[in-house]
Amino acid sequence: MSPQHSIALSLVLGGLLVGVLLFAGGRSDASRLTTDVSSTTPQTVRIEEGTQIIRVIARGGYTPSVVTARSGIPTRLEVVTKGTYDCSASFSIPSLRYTRMLPPTGTTVVSLGTPAPGSVINALCTMGMYTLELRFE
């Protein structure tokens, strides 16, 4: 193989390697970890002993970001964190005057009372970047 062909082949292979690395590394670590966390999370809305429990994950936003649940049932929100160090850890529910810094890893429980039919409770990070909407029917 001539030196020119070797150089051309090296450039092509180098370009392919860079492309593969960029493509494989194109997803952020947060998106991969959020997917990992949500795959181990039980259903979003469940009822246990007469209490409705809504479970969301806080990491790179709130997952799911919109939840529809039943009204007229005592309800609590469980906000799960696992290695959460972004602004979704600074959690606020303005209508309840609730603002907390969530732990990096753990579950924070918020009592939502007994939501009325048609009510909506909005939550967000304190920067307003990430939102969560809880709808009650």
Short mmCIF file of N, CA, C and O in Angstrom, two decimals:
data_model
loop_
_atom_site.label_atom_id
_atom_site.label_comp_id
_atom_site.label_asym_id
_atom_site.label_seq_id
_atom_site.Cartn_x
_atom_site.Cartn_y
_atom_site.Cartn_z
N MET A 1 0.85 -1.17 0.00
CA MET A 1 0.00 0.00 0.00
C MET A 1 0.90 1.23 0.00
O MET A 1 1.86 1.31 0.74
N SER A 2 0.58 2.19 -0.87
CA SER A 2 1.40 3.40 -0.98
C SER A 2 1.18 4.30 0.24
O SER A 2 0.15 4.21 0.91
N PRO A 3 2.12 5.18 0.52
CA PRO A 3 1.99 6.10 1.67
C PRO A 3 0.74 6.99 1.56
O PRO A 3 0.09 7.28 2.56
N GLN A 4 0.37 7.39 0.33
CA GLN A 4 -0.82 8.22 0.16
C GLN A 4 -2.08 7.44 0.54
O GLN A 4 -2.99 7.99 1.16
N HIS A 5 -2.14 6.17 0.15
CA HIS A 5 -3.30 5.34 0.50
C HIS A 5 -3.37 5.12 2.01
O HIS A 5 -4.45 5.09 2.60
N SER A 6 -2.22 4.92 2.64
CA SER A 6 -2.19 4.73 4.09
C SER A 6 -2.70 5.97 4.81
O SER A 6 -3.47 5.86 5.78
N ILE A 7 -2.30 7.14 4.36
CA ILE A 7 -2.75 8.39 4.97
C ILE A 7 -4.26 8.56 4.76
O ILE A 7 -4.99 8.89 5.70
N ALA A 8 -4.72 8.30 3.55
CA ALA A 8 -6.15 8.43 3.26
C ALA A 8 -6.96 7.44 4.11
O ALA A 8 -8.00 7.80 4.68
N LEU A 9 -6.50 6.21 4.22
CA LEU A 9 -7.20 5.21 5.02
C LEU A 9 -7.21 5.62 6.49
O LEU A 9 -8.23 5.50 7.17
N SER A 10 -6.10 6.14 6.97
CA SER A 10 -6.02 6.60 8.36
C SER A 10 -7.01 7.74 8.63
O SER A 10 -7.67 7.77 9.66
N LEU A 11 -7.12 8.67 7.68
CA LEU A 11 -8.05 9.78 7.82
C LEU A 11 -9.50 9.31 7.83
O LEU A 11 -10.32 9.76 8.63
N VAL A 12 -9.82 8.38 6.94
CA VAL A 12 -11.19 7.84 6.88
C VAL A 12 -11.52 7.10 8.18
O VAL A 12 -12.58 7.31 8.78
N LEU A 13 -10.63 6.24 8.63
CA LEU A 13 -10.88 5.48 9.87
C LEU A 13 -10.95 6.42 11.07
O LEU A 13 -11.79 6.24 11.96
N GLY A 14 -10.08 7.42 11.10
CA GLY A 14 -10.12 8.41 12.18
C GLY A 14 -11.43 9.16 12.18
O GLY A 14 -12.04 9.40 13.24
N GLY A 15 -11.92 9.54 11.00
CA GLY A 15 -13.21 10.23 10.89
C GLY A 15 -14.36 9.36 11.36
O GLY A 15 -15.28 9.82 12.05
N LEU A 16 -14.32 8.09 11.00
CA LEU A 16 -15.35 7.16 11.45
C LEU A 16 -15.33 7.01 12.97
O LEU A 16 -16.37 7.00 13.62
N LEU A 17 -14.15 6.91 13.54
CA LEU A 17 -14.02 6.77 14.99
C LEU A 17 -14.58 8.00 15.70
O LEU A 17 -15.34 7.88 16.66
N VAL A 18 -14.25 9.18 15.22
CA VAL A 18 -14.77 10.42 15.81
C VAL A 18 -16.29 10.45 15.68
O VAL A 18 -17.00 10.79 16.63
N GLY A 19 -16.82 10.07 14.54
CA GLY A 19 -18.28 10.04 14.34
C GLY A 19 -18.97 9.09 15.30
O GLY A 19 -20.00 9.42 15.88
N VAL A 20 -18.41 7.90 15.48
CA VAL A 20 -18.99 6.93 16.40
C VAL A 20 -18.96 7.47 17.82
O VAL A 20 -19.94 7.37 18.56
N LEU A 21 -17.86 8.07 18.22
CA LEU A 21 -17.76 8.62 19.57
C LEU A 21 -18.75 9.76 19.78
O LEU A 21 -19.39 9.84 20.83
N LEU A 22 -18.91 10.62 18.80
CA LEU A 22 -19.87 11.71 18.92
C LEU A 22 -21.29 11.19 18.98
O LEU A 22 -22.11 11.65 19.76
N PHE A 23 -21.62 10.21 18.14
CA PHE A 23 -22.97 9.65 18.13
C PHE A 23 -23.27 8.94 19.44
O PHE A 23 -24.30 9.15 20.05
N ALA A 24 -22.36 8.12 19.92
CA ALA A 24 -22.58 7.37 21.16
C ALA A 24 -22.60 8.28 22.36
O ALA A 24 -23.33 8.06 23.31
N GLY A 25 -21.84 9.34 22.34
CA GLY A 25 -21.78 10.26 23.47
C GLY A 25 -22.74 11.42 23.35
O GLY A 25 -22.77 12.28 24.19
N GLY A 26 -23.57 11.44 22.30
CA GLY A 26 -24.46 12.56 22.06
C GLY A 26 -25.56 12.71 23.08
O GLY A 26 -26.07 13.78 23.30
N ARG A 27 -25.98 11.62 23.71
CA ARG A 27 -27.00 11.71 24.75
C ARG A 27 -26.34 12.13 26.04
O ARG A 27 -25.24 11.69 26.35
N SER A 28 -27.02 12.96 26.79
CA SER A 28 -26.44 13.40 28.06
C SER A 28 -26.51 12.28 29.07
O SER A 28 -27.36 11.39 29.00
N ASP A 29 -25.64 12.32 30.08
CA ASP A 29 -25.69 11.33 31.14
C ASP A 29 -27.01 11.39 31.86
O ASP A 29 -27.55 10.37 32.26
N ALA A 30 -27.58 12.59 32.04
CA ALA A 30 -28.85 12.72 32.75
C ALA A 30 -29.96 11.97 32.04
O ALA A 30 -30.77 11.31 32.67
N SER A 31 -30.01 12.04 30.71
CA SER A 31 -31.10 11.35 30.01
C SER A 31 -30.96 9.84 30.13
O SER A 31 -31.93 9.14 30.26
N ARG A 32 -29.73 9.33 30.08
CA ARG A 32 -29.55 7.89 30.24
C ARG A 32 -29.92 7.46 31.65
O ARG A 32 -30.58 6.46 31.85
N LEU A 33 -29.51 8.22 32.66
CA LEU A 33 -29.79 7.85 34.03
C LEU A 33 -31.27 7.99 34.35
O LEU A 33 -31.82 7.20 35.10
N THR A 34 -31.92 9.00 33.80
CA THR A 34 -33.35 9.15 34.03
C THR A 34 -34.09 7.94 33.50
O THR A 34 -34.97 7.41 34.16
N THR A 35 -33.72 7.48 32.33
CA THR A 35 -34.35 6.30 31.77
C THR A 35 -34.12 5.10 32.67
O THR A 35 -35.03 4.34 32.96
N ASP A 36 -32.90 4.96 33.19
CA ASP A 36 -32.58 3.86 34.08
C ASP A 36 -33.43 3.92 35.35
O ASP A 36 -33.97 2.92 35.78
N VAL A 37 -33.58 5.09 35.92
CA VAL A 37 -34.36 5.24 37.15
C VAL A 37 -35.82 4.91 36.89
O VAL A 37 -36.44 4.16 37.64
N SER A 38 -36.40 5.46 35.83
CA SER A 38 -37.82 5.24 35.58
C SER A 38 -38.14 3.79 35.24
O SER A 38 -39.25 3.34 35.46
N SER A 39 -37.18 3.06 34.73
CA SER A 39 -37.46 1.66 34.40
C SER A 39 -37.62 0.82 35.65
O SER A 39 -38.18 -0.26 35.60
N THR A 40 -37.16 1.31 36.81
CA THR A 40 -37.29 0.55 38.04
C THR A 40 -38.39 1.10 38.93
O THR A 40 -38.57 0.65 40.04
N THR A 41 -39.13 2.08 38.46
CA THR A 41 -40.15 2.72 39.26
C THR A 41 -41.50 2.05 39.05
O THR A 41 -41.88 1.78 37.92
N PRO A 42 -42.25 1.79 40.16
CA PRO A 42 -43.58 1.22 39.99
C PRO A 42 -44.52 2.22 39.33
O PRO A 42 -44.14 3.36 39.07
N GLN A 43 -45.76 1.80 39.09
CA GLN A 43 -46.72 2.63 38.38
C GLN A 43 -46.81 4.03 38.98
O GLN A 43 -46.59 4.23 40.16
N THR A 44 -47.17 5.00 38.15
CA THR A 44 -47.21 6.40 38.54
C THR A 44 -48.32 6.69 39.53
O THR A 44 -48.11 7.41 40.50
N VAL A 45 -49.53 6.17 39.31
CA VAL A 45 -50.66 6.42 40.21
C VAL A 45 -51.17 5.08 40.73
O VAL A 45 -51.44 4.17 39.96
N ARG A 46 -51.27 4.99 42.04
CA ARG A 46 -51.80 3.78 42.66
C ARG A 46 -52.58 4.17 43.92
O ARG A 46 -52.43 5.28 44.42
N ILE A 47 -53.41 3.27 44.40
CA ILE A 47 -54.17 3.51 45.62
C ILE A 47 -53.78 2.44 46.63
O ILE A 47 -53.80 1.25 46.33
N GLU A 48 -53.38 2.90 47.81
CA GLU A 48 -53.01 2.01 48.91
C GLU A 48 -53.77 2.43 50.15
O GLU A 48 -53.65 3.58 50.58
N GLU A 49 -54.55 1.53 50.71
CA GLU A 49 -55.28 1.77 51.96
C GLU A 49 -56.07 3.07 51.91
O GLU A 49 -56.04 3.87 52.85
N GLY A 50 -56.77 3.31 50.80
CA GLY A 50 -57.63 4.48 50.67
C GLY A 50 -56.93 5.78 50.33
O GLY A 50 -57.57 6.83 50.25
N THR A 51 -55.63 5.74 50.13
CA THR A 51 -54.87 6.94 49.76
C THR A 51 -54.31 6.76 48.36
O THR A 51 -53.71 5.74 48.04
N GLN A 52 -54.50 7.78 47.54
CA GLN A 52 -53.95 7.77 46.19
C GLN A 52 -52.51 8.28 46.27
O GLN A 52 -52.24 9.30 46.90
N ILE A 53 -51.62 7.56 45.63
CA ILE A 53 -50.20 7.93 45.64
C ILE A 53 -49.77 8.19 44.21
O ILE A 53 -49.93 7.35 43.34
N ILE A 54 -49.23 9.38 44.00
CA ILE A 54 -48.69 9.75 42.69
C ILE A 54 -47.18 9.77 42.84
O ILE A 54 -46.64 10.47 43.71
N ARG A 55 -46.49 9.02 42.01
CA ARG A 55 -45.03 8.91 42.10
C ARG A 55 -44.39 9.48 40.85
O ARG A 55 -44.70 9.04 39.74
N VAL A 56 -43.51 10.46 41.03
CA VAL A 56 -42.77 11.04 39.91
C VAL A 56 -41.29 11.03 40.23
O VAL A 56 -40.88 10.97 41.39
N ILE A 57 -40.50 11.08 39.19
CA ILE A 57 -39.04 11.11 39.33
C ILE A 57 -38.57 12.52 39.03
O ILE A 57 -38.97 13.12 38.03
N ALA A 58 -37.72 13.04 39.89
CA ALA A 58 -37.12 14.36 39.69
C ALA A 58 -35.66 14.17 39.32
O ALA A 58 -34.84 13.77 40.14
N ARG A 59 -35.38 14.39 38.06
CA ARG A 59 -34.00 14.33 37.59
C ARG A 59 -33.99 14.80 36.15
O ARG A 59 -34.58 14.15 35.29
N GLY A 60 -33.41 15.95 35.91
CA GLY A 60 -33.45 16.51 34.56
C GLY A 60 -34.87 16.85 34.16
O GLY A 60 -35.24 16.75 33.00
N GLY A 61 -35.70 17.21 35.13
CA GLY A 61 -37.11 17.48 34.92
C GLY A 61 -37.93 16.52 35.77
O GLY A 61 -37.39 15.85 36.67
N TYR A 62 -39.21 16.44 35.49
CA TYR A 62 -40.10 15.57 36.25
C TYR A 62 -40.71 14.54 35.29
O TYR A 62 -41.24 14.91 34.25
N THR A 63 -40.62 13.27 35.67
CA THR A 63 -41.10 12.20 34.81
C THR A 63 -42.10 11.35 35.58
O THR A 63 -41.75 10.83 36.63
N PRO A 64 -43.32 11.21 35.06
CA PRO A 64 -43.86 11.93 33.90
C PRO A 64 -44.13 13.39 34.26
O PRO A 64 -44.24 13.73 35.44
N SER A 65 -44.23 14.23 33.26
CA SER A 65 -44.43 15.67 33.51
C SER A 65 -45.90 16.05 33.59
O SER A 65 -46.23 17.12 34.07
N VAL A 66 -46.79 15.18 33.12
CA VAL A 66 -48.24 15.38 33.23
C VAL A 66 -48.84 14.08 33.75
O VAL A 66 -48.58 13.02 33.20
N VAL A 67 -49.62 14.19 34.83
CA VAL A 67 -50.24 13.02 35.44
C VAL A 67 -51.73 13.30 35.62
O VAL A 67 -52.11 14.37 36.09
N THR A 68 -52.56 12.35 35.23
CA THR A 68 -53.99 12.44 35.47
C THR A 68 -54.34 11.42 36.54
O THR A 68 -53.99 10.25 36.43
N ALA A 69 -55.03 11.89 37.60
CA ALA A 69 -55.38 11.03 38.72
C ALA A 69 -56.85 11.26 39.09
O ALA A 69 -57.50 12.16 38.56
N ARG A 70 -57.33 10.45 40.01
CA ARG A 70 -58.72 10.56 40.45
C ARG A 70 -58.88 11.69 41.46
O ARG A 70 -58.00 11.91 42.30
N SER A 71 -60.00 12.38 41.40
CA SER A 71 -60.32 13.40 42.40
C SER A 71 -61.11 12.76 43.54
O SER A 71 -61.54 11.62 43.44
N GLY A 72 -61.29 13.51 44.63
CA GLY A 72 -62.11 13.05 45.73
C GLY A 72 -61.48 11.98 46.60
O GLY A 72 -62.17 11.34 47.40
N ILE A 73 -60.20 11.76 46.47
CA ILE A 73 -59.48 10.75 47.26
C ILE A 73 -58.29 11.45 47.93
O ILE A 73 -57.58 12.21 47.27
N PRO A 74 -58.05 11.20 49.21
CA PRO A 74 -56.84 11.75 49.83
C PRO A 74 -55.63 11.33 48.99
O PRO A 74 -55.50 10.16 48.63
N THR A 75 -54.80 12.30 48.68
CA THR A 75 -53.71 12.06 47.73
C THR A 75 -52.39 12.55 48.29
O THR A 75 -52.32 13.61 48.92
N ARG A 76 -51.36 11.79 48.02
CA ARG A 76 -50.01 12.26 48.35
C ARG A 76 -49.12 12.08 47.13
O ARG A 76 -49.31 11.18 46.32
N LEU A 77 -48.16 12.98 47.03
CA LEU A 77 -47.20 12.97 45.94
C LEU A 77 -45.87 12.46 46.49
O LEU A 77 -45.40 12.94 47.52
N GLU A 78 -45.30 11.48 45.81
CA GLU A 78 -43.96 10.99 46.14
C GLU A 78 -43.02 11.46 45.05
O GLU A 78 -43.20 11.10 43.88
N VAL A 79 -42.04 12.25 45.42
CA VAL A 79 -41.06 12.74 44.45
C VAL A 79 -39.75 11.99 44.73
O VAL A 79 -39.16 12.12 45.80
N VAL A 80 -39.35 11.18 43.76
CA VAL A 80 -38.20 10.30 43.91
C VAL A 80 -36.98 10.93 43.25
O VAL A 80 -37.05 11.39 42.10
N THR A 81 -35.87 10.95 43.97
CA THR A 81 -34.61 11.42 43.42
C THR A 81 -33.58 10.30 43.53
O THR A 81 -33.63 9.48 44.44
N LYS A 82 -32.70 10.27 42.57
CA LYS A 82 -31.60 9.30 42.58
C LYS A 82 -30.42 9.96 41.89
O LYS A 82 -30.35 10.01 40.66
N GLY A 83 -29.52 10.50 42.67
CA GLY A 83 -28.38 11.22 42.10
C GLY A 83 -28.82 12.50 41.42
O GLY A 83 -28.28 12.86 40.38
N THR A 84 -29.80 13.20 41.99
CA THR A 84 -30.33 14.42 41.39
C THR A 84 -29.57 15.63 41.92
O THR A 84 -29.63 15.93 43.11
N TYR A 85 -28.88 16.30 41.01
CA TYR A 85 -28.11 17.48 41.38
C TYR A 85 -28.44 18.67 40.49
O TYR A 85 -27.74 19.67 40.51
N ASP A 86 -29.50 18.57 39.69
CA ASP A 86 -29.89 19.69 38.82
C ASP A 86 -30.99 20.50 39.49
O ASP A 86 -31.37 20.24 40.63
N CYS A 87 -31.53 21.48 38.77
CA CYS A 87 -32.50 22.38 39.40
C CYS A 87 -33.84 21.70 39.68
O CYS A 87 -34.65 22.24 40.43
N SER A 88 -34.09 20.50 39.15
CA SER A 88 -35.33 19.81 39.50
C SER A 88 -35.35 19.42 40.98
O SER A 88 -36.41 19.10 41.52
N ALA A 89 -34.21 19.46 41.65
CA ALA A 89 -34.15 19.19 43.08
C ALA A 89 -34.70 20.36 43.91
O ALA A 89 -35.04 20.19 45.06
N SER A 90 -34.79 21.52 43.31
CA SER A 90 -35.37 22.68 43.99
C SER A 90 -36.84 22.73 43.62
O SER A 90 -37.23 23.35 42.63
N PHE A 91 -37.68 22.07 44.40
CA PHE A 91 -39.05 21.72 44.04
C PHE A 91 -40.05 22.67 44.70
O PHE A 91 -39.96 22.95 45.90
N SER A 92 -41.03 23.11 43.91
CA SER A 92 -42.01 24.07 44.41
C SER A 92 -43.41 23.74 43.90
O SER A 92 -43.59 23.40 42.73
N ILE A 93 -44.40 23.86 44.81
CA ILE A 93 -45.82 23.79 44.44
C ILE A 93 -46.42 25.11 44.92
O ILE A 93 -46.81 25.24 46.09
N PRO A 94 -46.47 26.12 44.05
CA PRO A 94 -46.90 27.46 44.48
C PRO A 94 -48.27 27.50 45.14
O PRO A 94 -48.45 28.19 46.14
N SER A 95 -49.25 26.76 44.62
CA SER A 95 -50.61 26.81 45.19
C SER A 95 -50.67 26.29 46.62
O SER A 95 -51.56 26.64 47.38
N LEU A 96 -49.72 25.45 47.00
CA LEU A 96 -49.65 24.92 48.37
C LEU A 96 -48.62 25.67 49.21
O LEU A 96 -48.40 25.31 50.37
N ARG A 97 -47.98 26.64 48.60
CA ARG A 97 -46.88 27.39 49.25
C ARG A 97 -45.82 26.41 49.79
O ARG A 97 -45.32 26.55 50.89
N TYR A 98 -45.51 25.45 48.94
CA TYR A 98 -44.56 24.40 49.29
C TYR A 98 -43.30 24.58 48.45
O TYR A 98 -43.37 24.58 47.22
N THR A 99 -42.17 24.74 49.10
CA THR A 99 -40.88 24.81 48.42
C THR A 99 -39.87 24.04 49.26
O THR A 99 -39.74 24.30 50.45
N ARG A 100 -39.21 23.10 48.63
CA ARG A 100 -38.20 22.31 49.32
C ARG A 100 -37.03 22.02 48.39
O ARG A 100 -37.19 21.89 47.20
N MET A 101 -35.88 21.86 49.00
CA MET A 101 -34.72 21.35 48.30
C MET A 101 -34.74 19.84 48.51
O MET A 101 -34.65 19.37 49.65
N LEU A 102 -34.96 19.08 47.44
CA LEU A 102 -35.04 17.64 47.55
C LEU A 102 -33.66 17.05 47.82
O LEU A 102 -32.65 17.59 47.35
N PRO A 103 -33.59 15.93 48.53
CA PRO A 103 -32.29 15.30 48.74
C PRO A 103 -31.77 14.74 47.42
O PRO A 103 -32.57 14.39 46.55
N PRO A 104 -30.46 14.62 47.26
CA PRO A 104 -29.93 14.06 46.02
C PRO A 104 -30.47 12.66 45.72
O PRO A 104 -30.68 12.32 44.57
N THR A 105 -30.70 11.88 46.76
CA THR A 105 -31.27 10.54 46.59
C THR A 105 -32.25 10.30 47.72
O THR A 105 -31.94 10.52 48.88
N GLY A 106 -33.46 9.88 47.36
CA GLY A 106 -34.47 9.59 48.37
C GLY A 106 -35.87 9.82 47.83
O GLY A 106 -36.06 10.05 46.63
N THR A 107 -36.85 9.78 48.72
CA THR A 107 -38.24 10.01 48.36
C THR A 107 -38.80 11.07 49.29
O THR A 107 -38.71 10.94 50.52
N THR A 108 -39.35 12.11 48.71
CA THR A 108 -39.99 13.19 49.47
C THR A 108 -41.49 13.07 49.28
O THR A 108 -41.97 12.96 48.15
N VAL A 109 -42.23 13.08 50.38
CA VAL A 109 -43.67 12.91 50.34
C VAL A 109 -44.35 14.24 50.63
O VAL A 109 -44.00 14.93 51.59
N VAL A 110 -45.32 14.61 49.76
CA VAL A 110 -46.07 15.85 49.90
C VAL A 110 -47.55 15.51 49.94
O VAL A 110 -48.06 14.87 49.02
N SER A 111 -48.24 15.93 51.00
CA SER A 111 -49.69 15.71 51.09
C SER A 111 -50.39 16.72 50.20
O SER A 111 -50.14 17.93 50.29
N LEU A 112 -51.27 16.23 49.32
CA LEU A 112 -52.02 17.10 48.42
C LEU A 112 -53.47 17.28 48.87
O LEU A 112 -54.27 17.90 48.17
N GLY A 113 -53.82 16.72 50.03
CA GLY A 113 -55.20 16.80 50.50
C GLY A 113 -56.10 15.92 49.66
O GLY A 113 -55.68 14.87 49.16
N THR A 114 -57.36 16.36 49.49
CA THR A 114 -58.33 15.63 48.67
C THR A 114 -58.70 16.54 47.50
O THR A 114 -59.57 17.40 47.63
N PRO A 115 -58.04 16.38 46.36
CA PRO A 115 -58.28 17.27 45.22
C PRO A 115 -59.72 17.18 44.70
O PRO A 115 -60.31 16.11 44.64
N ALA A 116 -60.25 18.33 44.32
CA ALA A 116 -61.60 18.42 43.77
C ALA A 116 -61.59 18.04 42.29
O ALA A 116 -60.56 18.16 41.62
N PRO A 117 -62.76 17.60 41.78
CA PRO A 117 -62.84 17.29 40.35
C PRO A 117 -62.48 18.51 39.50
O PRO A 117 -62.87 19.62 39.80
N GLY A 118 -61.70 18.28 38.46
CA GLY A 118 -61.30 19.35 37.56
C GLY A 118 -60.14 20.20 38.05
O GLY A 118 -59.70 21.12 37.36
N SER A 119 -59.65 19.91 39.24
CA SER A 119 -58.54 20.73 39.75
C SER A 119 -57.22 20.32 39.11
O SER A 119 -57.05 19.20 38.65
N VAL A 120 -56.31 21.27 39.10
CA VAL A 120 -54.97 21.06 38.56
C VAL A 120 -53.98 21.61 39.58
O VAL A 120 -54.14 22.72 40.07
N ILE A 121 -52.98 20.83 39.90
CA ILE A 121 -51.90 21.29 40.77
C ILE A 121 -50.64 21.32 39.92
O ILE A 121 -50.26 20.32 39.32
N ASN A 122 -50.03 22.49 39.87
CA ASN A 122 -48.79 22.66 39.10
C ASN A 122 -47.61 22.73 40.05
O ASN A 122 -47.67 23.39 41.09
N ALA A 123 -46.55 22.06 39.66
CA ALA A 123 -45.29 22.11 40.40
C ALA A 123 -44.19 22.45 39.42
O ALA A 123 -44.36 22.29 38.21
N LEU A 124 -43.08 22.95 39.93
CA LEU A 124 -41.98 23.32 39.07
C LEU A 124 -40.70 23.44 39.87
O LEU A 124 -40.74 23.51 41.10
N CYS A 125 -39.60 23.45 39.16
CA CYS A 125 -38.35 23.77 39.83
C CYS A 125 -38.38 25.28 40.08
O CYS A 125 -39.10 26.01 39.40
N THR A 126 -37.62 25.75 41.04
CA THR A 126 -37.71 27.17 41.38
C THR A 126 -37.18 28.09 40.29
O THR A 126 -37.46 29.28 40.30
N MET A 127 -36.46 27.55 39.33
CA MET A 127 -36.02 28.36 38.18
C MET A 127 -37.09 28.42 37.10
O MET A 127 -37.00 29.19 36.16
N GLY A 128 -38.10 27.54 37.19
CA GLY A 128 -39.17 27.50 36.19
C GLY A 128 -38.82 26.74 34.93
O GLY A 128 -39.58 26.74 33.97
N MET A 129 -37.68 26.06 34.92
CA MET A 129 -37.25 25.31 33.73
C MET A 129 -38.05 24.02 33.55
O MET A 129 -38.34 23.62 32.43
N TYR A 130 -38.34 23.34 34.66
CA TYR A 130 -39.02 22.05 34.61
C TYR A 130 -40.38 22.16 35.29
O TYR A 130 -40.47 22.76 36.36
N THR A 131 -41.39 21.57 34.68
CA THR A 131 -42.74 21.65 35.25
C THR A 131 -43.36 20.27 35.41
O THR A 131 -42.98 19.32 34.74
N LEU A 132 -44.33 20.23 36.30
CA LEU A 132 -45.10 19.03 36.57
C LEU A 132 -46.55 19.47 36.70
O LEU A 132 -46.85 20.44 37.40
N GLU A 133 -47.45 18.78 35.99
CA GLU A 133 -48.87 19.11 36.06
C GLU A 133 -49.63 17.88 36.54
O GLU A 133 -49.56 16.82 35.93
N LEU A 134 -50.37 18.05 37.64
CA LEU A 134 -51.20 16.99 38.19
C LEU A 134 -52.65 17.37 37.96
O LEU A 134 -53.13 18.38 38.48
N ARG A 135 -53.35 16.57 37.15
CA ARG A 135 -54.76 16.82 36.80
C ARG A 135 -55.63 15.82 37.55
O ARG A 135 -55.31 14.64 37.61
N PHE A 136 -56.75 16.32 38.07
CA PHE A 136 -57.65 15.45 38.82
C PHE A 136 -59.02 15.42 38.18
O PHE A 136 -59.63 16.46 37.95
N GLU A 137 -59.49 14.21 37.86
CA GLU A 137 -60.79 14.02 37.18
C GLU A 137 -61.73 13.24 38.07
O GLU A 137 -61.33 12.44 38.87
#
